[in-house]
Coordinates of C-alpha atoms in Angstrom, one line a residue:
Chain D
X1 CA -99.7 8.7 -181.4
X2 CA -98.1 10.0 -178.5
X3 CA -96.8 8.5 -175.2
X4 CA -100.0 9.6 -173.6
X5 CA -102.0 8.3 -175.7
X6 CA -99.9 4.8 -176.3
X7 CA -101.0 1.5 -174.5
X8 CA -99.2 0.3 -171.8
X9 CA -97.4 -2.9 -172.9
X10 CA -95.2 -5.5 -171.1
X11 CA -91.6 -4.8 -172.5
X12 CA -90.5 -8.1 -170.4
X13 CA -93.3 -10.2 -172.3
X14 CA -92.2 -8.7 -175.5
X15 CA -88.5 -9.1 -174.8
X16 CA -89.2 -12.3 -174.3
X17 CA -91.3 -13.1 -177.6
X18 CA -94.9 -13.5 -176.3
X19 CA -97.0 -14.1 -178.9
X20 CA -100.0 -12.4 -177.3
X21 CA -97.9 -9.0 -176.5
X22 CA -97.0 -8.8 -179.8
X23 CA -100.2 -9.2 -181.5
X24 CA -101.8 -6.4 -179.4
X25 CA -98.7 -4.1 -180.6
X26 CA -99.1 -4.6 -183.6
X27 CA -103.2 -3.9 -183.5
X28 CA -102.7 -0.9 -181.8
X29 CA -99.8 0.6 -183.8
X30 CA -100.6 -0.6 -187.4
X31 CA -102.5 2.0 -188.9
X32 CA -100.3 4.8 -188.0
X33 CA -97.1 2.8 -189.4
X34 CA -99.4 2.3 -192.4
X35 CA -100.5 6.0 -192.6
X36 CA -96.8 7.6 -192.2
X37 CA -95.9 5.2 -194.9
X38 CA -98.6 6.2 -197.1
X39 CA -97.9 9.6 -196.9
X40 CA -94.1 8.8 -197.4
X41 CA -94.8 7.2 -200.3
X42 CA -97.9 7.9 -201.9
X43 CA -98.4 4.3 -203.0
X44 CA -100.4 1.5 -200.9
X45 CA -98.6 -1.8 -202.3
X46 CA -95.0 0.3 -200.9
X47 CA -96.7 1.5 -197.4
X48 CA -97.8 -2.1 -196.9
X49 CA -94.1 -3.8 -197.8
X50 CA -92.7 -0.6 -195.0
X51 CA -95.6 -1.6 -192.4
X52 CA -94.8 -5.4 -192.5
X53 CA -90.8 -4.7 -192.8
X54 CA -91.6 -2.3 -189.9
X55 CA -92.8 -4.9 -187.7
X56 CA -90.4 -7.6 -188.8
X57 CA -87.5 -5.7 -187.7
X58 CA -88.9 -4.5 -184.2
X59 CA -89.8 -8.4 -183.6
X60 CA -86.0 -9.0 -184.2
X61 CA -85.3 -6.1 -182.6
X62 CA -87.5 -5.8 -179.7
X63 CA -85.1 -8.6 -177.0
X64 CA -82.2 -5.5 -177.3
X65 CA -85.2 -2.4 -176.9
X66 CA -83.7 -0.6 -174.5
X67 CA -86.2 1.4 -173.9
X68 CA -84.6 5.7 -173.9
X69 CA -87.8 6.5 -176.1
X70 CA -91.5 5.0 -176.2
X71 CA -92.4 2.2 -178.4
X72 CA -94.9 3.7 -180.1
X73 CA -91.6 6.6 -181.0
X74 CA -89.2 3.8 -181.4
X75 CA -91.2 2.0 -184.3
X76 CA -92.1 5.3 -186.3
X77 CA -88.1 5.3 -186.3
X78 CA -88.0 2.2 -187.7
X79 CA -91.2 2.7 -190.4
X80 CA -89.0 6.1 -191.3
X81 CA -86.2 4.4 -192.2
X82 CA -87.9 1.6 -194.1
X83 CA -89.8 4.4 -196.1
X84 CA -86.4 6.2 -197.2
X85 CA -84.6 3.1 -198.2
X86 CA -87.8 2.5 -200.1
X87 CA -87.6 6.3 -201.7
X88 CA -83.7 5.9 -202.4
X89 CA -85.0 2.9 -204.3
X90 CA -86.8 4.8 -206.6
X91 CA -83.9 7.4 -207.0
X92 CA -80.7 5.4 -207.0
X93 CA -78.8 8.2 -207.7
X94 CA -79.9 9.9 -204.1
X95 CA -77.3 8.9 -201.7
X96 CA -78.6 8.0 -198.8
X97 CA -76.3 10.0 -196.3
X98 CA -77.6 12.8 -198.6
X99 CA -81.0 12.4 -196.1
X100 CA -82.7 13.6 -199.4
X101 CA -83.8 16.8 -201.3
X102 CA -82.1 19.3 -200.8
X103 CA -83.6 22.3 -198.9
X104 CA -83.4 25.6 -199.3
X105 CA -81.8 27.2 -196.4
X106 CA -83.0 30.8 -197.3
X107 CA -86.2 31.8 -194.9
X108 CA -89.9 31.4 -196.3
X109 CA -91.4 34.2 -196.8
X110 CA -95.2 33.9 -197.8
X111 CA -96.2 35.2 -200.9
X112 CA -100.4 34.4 -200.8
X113 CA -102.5 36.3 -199.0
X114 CA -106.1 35.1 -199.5
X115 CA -107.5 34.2 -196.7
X116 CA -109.5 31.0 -197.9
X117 CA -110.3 30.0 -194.4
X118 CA -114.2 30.9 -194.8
X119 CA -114.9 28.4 -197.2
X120 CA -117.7 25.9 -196.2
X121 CA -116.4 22.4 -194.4
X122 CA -118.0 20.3 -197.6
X123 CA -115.5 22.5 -200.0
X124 CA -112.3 22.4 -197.7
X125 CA -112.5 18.6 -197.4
X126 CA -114.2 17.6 -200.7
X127 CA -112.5 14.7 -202.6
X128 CA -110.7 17.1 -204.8
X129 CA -109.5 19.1 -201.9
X130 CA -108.0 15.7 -200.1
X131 CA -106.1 15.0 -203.5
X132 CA -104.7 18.1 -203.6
X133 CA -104.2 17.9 -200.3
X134 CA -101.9 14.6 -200.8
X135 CA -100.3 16.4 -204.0
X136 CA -98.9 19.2 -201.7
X137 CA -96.9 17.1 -199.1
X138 CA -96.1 15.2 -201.7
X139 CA -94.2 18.5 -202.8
X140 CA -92.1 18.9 -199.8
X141 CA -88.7 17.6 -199.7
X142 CA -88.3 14.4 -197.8
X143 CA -86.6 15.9 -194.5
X144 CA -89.6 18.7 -194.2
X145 CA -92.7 16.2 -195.1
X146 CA -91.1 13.5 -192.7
X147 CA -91.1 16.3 -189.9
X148 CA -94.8 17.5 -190.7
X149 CA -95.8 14.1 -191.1
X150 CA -94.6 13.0 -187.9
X151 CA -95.5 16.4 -186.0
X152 CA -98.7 17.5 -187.4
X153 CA -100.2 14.4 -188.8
X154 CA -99.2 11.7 -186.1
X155 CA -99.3 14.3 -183.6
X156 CA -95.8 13.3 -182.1
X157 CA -94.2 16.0 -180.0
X158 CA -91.2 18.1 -180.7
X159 CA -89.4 15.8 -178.8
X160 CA -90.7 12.4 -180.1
X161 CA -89.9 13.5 -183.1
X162 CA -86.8 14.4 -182.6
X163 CA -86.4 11.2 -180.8
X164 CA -87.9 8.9 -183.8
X165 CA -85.6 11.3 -186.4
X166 CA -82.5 11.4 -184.4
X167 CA -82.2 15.1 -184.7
X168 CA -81.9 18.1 -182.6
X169 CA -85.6 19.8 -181.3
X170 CA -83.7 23.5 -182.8
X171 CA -83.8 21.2 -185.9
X172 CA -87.1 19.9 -186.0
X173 CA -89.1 23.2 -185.1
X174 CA -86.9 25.0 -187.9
X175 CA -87.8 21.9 -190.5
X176 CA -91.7 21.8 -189.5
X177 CA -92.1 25.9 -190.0
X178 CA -90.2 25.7 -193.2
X179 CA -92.9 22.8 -194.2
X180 CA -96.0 24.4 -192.3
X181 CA -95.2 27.5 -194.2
X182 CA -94.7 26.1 -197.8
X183 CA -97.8 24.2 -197.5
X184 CA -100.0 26.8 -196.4
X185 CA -98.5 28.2 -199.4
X186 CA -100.1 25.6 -201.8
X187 CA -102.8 25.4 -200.2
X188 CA -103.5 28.8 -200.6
X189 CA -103.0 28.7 -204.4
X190 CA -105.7 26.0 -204.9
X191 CA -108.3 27.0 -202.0
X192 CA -107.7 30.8 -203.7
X193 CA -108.9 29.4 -206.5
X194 CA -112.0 28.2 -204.7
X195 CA -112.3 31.5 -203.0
X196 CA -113.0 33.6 -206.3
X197 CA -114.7 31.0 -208.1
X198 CA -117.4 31.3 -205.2
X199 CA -117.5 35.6 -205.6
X200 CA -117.8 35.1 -209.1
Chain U
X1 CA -96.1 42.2 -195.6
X2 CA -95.1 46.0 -194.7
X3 CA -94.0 46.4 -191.3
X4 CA -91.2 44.6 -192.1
X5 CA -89.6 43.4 -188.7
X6 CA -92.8 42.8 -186.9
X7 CA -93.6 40.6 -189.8
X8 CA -90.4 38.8 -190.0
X9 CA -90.4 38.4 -186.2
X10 CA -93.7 37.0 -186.2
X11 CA -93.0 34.8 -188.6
X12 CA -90.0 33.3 -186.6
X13 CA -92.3 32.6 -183.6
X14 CA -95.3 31.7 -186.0
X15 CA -94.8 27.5 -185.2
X16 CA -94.8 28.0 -181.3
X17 CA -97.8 30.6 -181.9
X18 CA -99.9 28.4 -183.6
X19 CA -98.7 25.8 -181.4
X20 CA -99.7 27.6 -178.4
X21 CA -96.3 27.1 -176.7
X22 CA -95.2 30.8 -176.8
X23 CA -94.4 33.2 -173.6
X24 CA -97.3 35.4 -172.6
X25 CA -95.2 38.2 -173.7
X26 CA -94.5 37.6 -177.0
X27 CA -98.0 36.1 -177.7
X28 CA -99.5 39.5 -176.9
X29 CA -97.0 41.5 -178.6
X30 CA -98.1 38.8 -182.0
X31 CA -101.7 39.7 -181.3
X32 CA -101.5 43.1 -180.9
X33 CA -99.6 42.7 -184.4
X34 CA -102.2 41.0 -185.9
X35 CA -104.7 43.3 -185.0
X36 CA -102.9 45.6 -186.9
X37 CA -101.2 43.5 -190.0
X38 CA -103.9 41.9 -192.2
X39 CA -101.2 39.9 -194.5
X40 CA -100.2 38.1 -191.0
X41 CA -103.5 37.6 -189.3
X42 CA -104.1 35.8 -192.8
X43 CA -101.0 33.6 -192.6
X44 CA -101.6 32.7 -188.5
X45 CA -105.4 31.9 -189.9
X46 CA -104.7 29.7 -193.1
X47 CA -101.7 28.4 -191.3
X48 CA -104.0 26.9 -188.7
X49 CA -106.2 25.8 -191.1
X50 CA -103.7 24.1 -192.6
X51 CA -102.2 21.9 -190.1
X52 CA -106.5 21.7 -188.8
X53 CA -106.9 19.9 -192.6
X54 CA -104.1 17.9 -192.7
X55 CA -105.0 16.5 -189.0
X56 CA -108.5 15.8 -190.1
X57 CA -108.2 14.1 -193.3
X58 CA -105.4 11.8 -191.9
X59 CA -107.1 11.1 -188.3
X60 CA -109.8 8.5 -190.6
X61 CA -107.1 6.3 -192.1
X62 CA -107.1 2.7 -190.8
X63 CA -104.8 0.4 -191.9
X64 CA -107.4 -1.6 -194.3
X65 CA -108.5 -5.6 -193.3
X66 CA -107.0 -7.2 -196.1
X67 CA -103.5 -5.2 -195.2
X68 CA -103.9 -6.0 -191.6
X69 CA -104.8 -10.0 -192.2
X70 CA -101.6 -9.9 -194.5
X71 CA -99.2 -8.4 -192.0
X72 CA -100.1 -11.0 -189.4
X73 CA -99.6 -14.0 -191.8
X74 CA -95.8 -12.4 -192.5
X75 CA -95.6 -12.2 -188.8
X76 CA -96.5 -15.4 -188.3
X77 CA -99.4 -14.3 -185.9
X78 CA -102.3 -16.0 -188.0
X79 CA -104.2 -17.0 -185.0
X80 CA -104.6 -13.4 -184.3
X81 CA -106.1 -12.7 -187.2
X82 CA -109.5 -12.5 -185.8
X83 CA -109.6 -9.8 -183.2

């Protein structure tokens, strides 16, 4: 969600605790929190332990909110973190600092050429596809499918996302091609697939 | 792809392309490469597609009733519950 789209809520009510406030934040950004974390993590029992942490901290948090980015920015910062602490759980042995897999600096240069993009609707978003679909981001190293996630999921901006990453935009637009690119990529392998089943 | 730095400089400016956030300039110098290029016009295409898919499949996923009702118990919101 970006700040266009975001409510307008009293930041002195919700410094202040109101109940009511706070409620009507957490309504309207629950299911992307929820989303980002399921994508993260791929697992619903781990997005819902990151959604409520998410809003746990910002209650705590939300009396010393300063306010330099939009709320709607400032908790997919928070739901971020929560969902890499919750991935270096899984892998001890990836330091946190580390800020995950590793990625190959090199440039991506596309290898598939089919163009898949005349399939029907029905067979680009069957169940299969969305599975797939899920599989492939689930590919990406961390600091790519957070970008994409954040970018071309949530539909942040460049700068939001920089904002709710704490990186440069030169950064983020060089992260979200590498990830754009690479899962074209995959998705060209499977919907390929598709593509000469259909002209046999 | 063959022309080989058309390709590669198309491919640097691909994400504000698709984005639609690229100079007039340079956005008709990448279609008048397309035009020509079938390997890129496929990538700008299934690129788009891709980021279209990935948009759409995502855009329908509410955080489910039982999940919500849970989150405001730990929040100690329960009289919210019921919208």
């Amino acid at each position: 969600m970006s700040e266009s789209t975001s409510q307008a809520f009293s930041l002195e009510a919700l410094r202040a605790g109101d109940r009511t406030e706070f409620a009507r934040l957490v309504d309207a950004h629950a299911s992307q929190i929820y989303r980002l974390a399921l994508k993260m993590l791929a697992d619903p029992q781990d997005a819902e332990d990151v959604l409520q942490n998410t809003f746990l901290k910002a209650m705590q948090a939300l009396p010393s909110f300063e306010g330099r980015s939009s709320l709607s920015t400032w908790l997919y910062r928070i739901a971020v973190n929560e969902s890499l602490m919750t991935l270096r759980r899984r892998k001890p042995e990836v330091s946190i600092a580390g800020n995950g897999d590793a990625v190959d600096d090199d440039d991506y240069v596309p290898t598939q050429f089919e163009d898949w993009c005349c399939l029907p609707e029905k067979e680009l978003l069957s169940s299969e596809a969305r599975t797939y679909l899920d599989q492939a981001i689930r590919q990406l190293p961390e600091k790519l499918r957070t970008v994409f996630i954040l970018r071309d999921i949530e539909g942040l901006s460049i700068r939001e996302t920089s904002q709710a990453l704490d990186l440069t935009e030169t950064a983020v637009k060089t992260r979200l091609l590498r990830a754009r690119l690479r899962l074209r990529e995959y998705l060209s392998t499977y919907y390929g697939e598709r593509l000469a089943k259909e002209s046999t | 792809m063959p022309e080989k730095l058309n390709c590669q400089t198309l491919l640097a400016s691909l994400s504000d392309y698709v984005d639609g956030v690229l100079g007039d300039a340079l956005c008709q110098e990448i279609e008048r490469h397309i035009a020509a290029c079938d390997n890129c016009r496929v990538v700008v295409d299934t690129l788009k597609k891709t980021i279209y898919l990935y948009h759409e499949t995502a855009a329908t996923t509410e955080v489910p009733i039982d999940v919500r009702a849970r989150l405001f118990h730990r929040l100690d919101l329960d009289d919210f519950i019921q919208k």
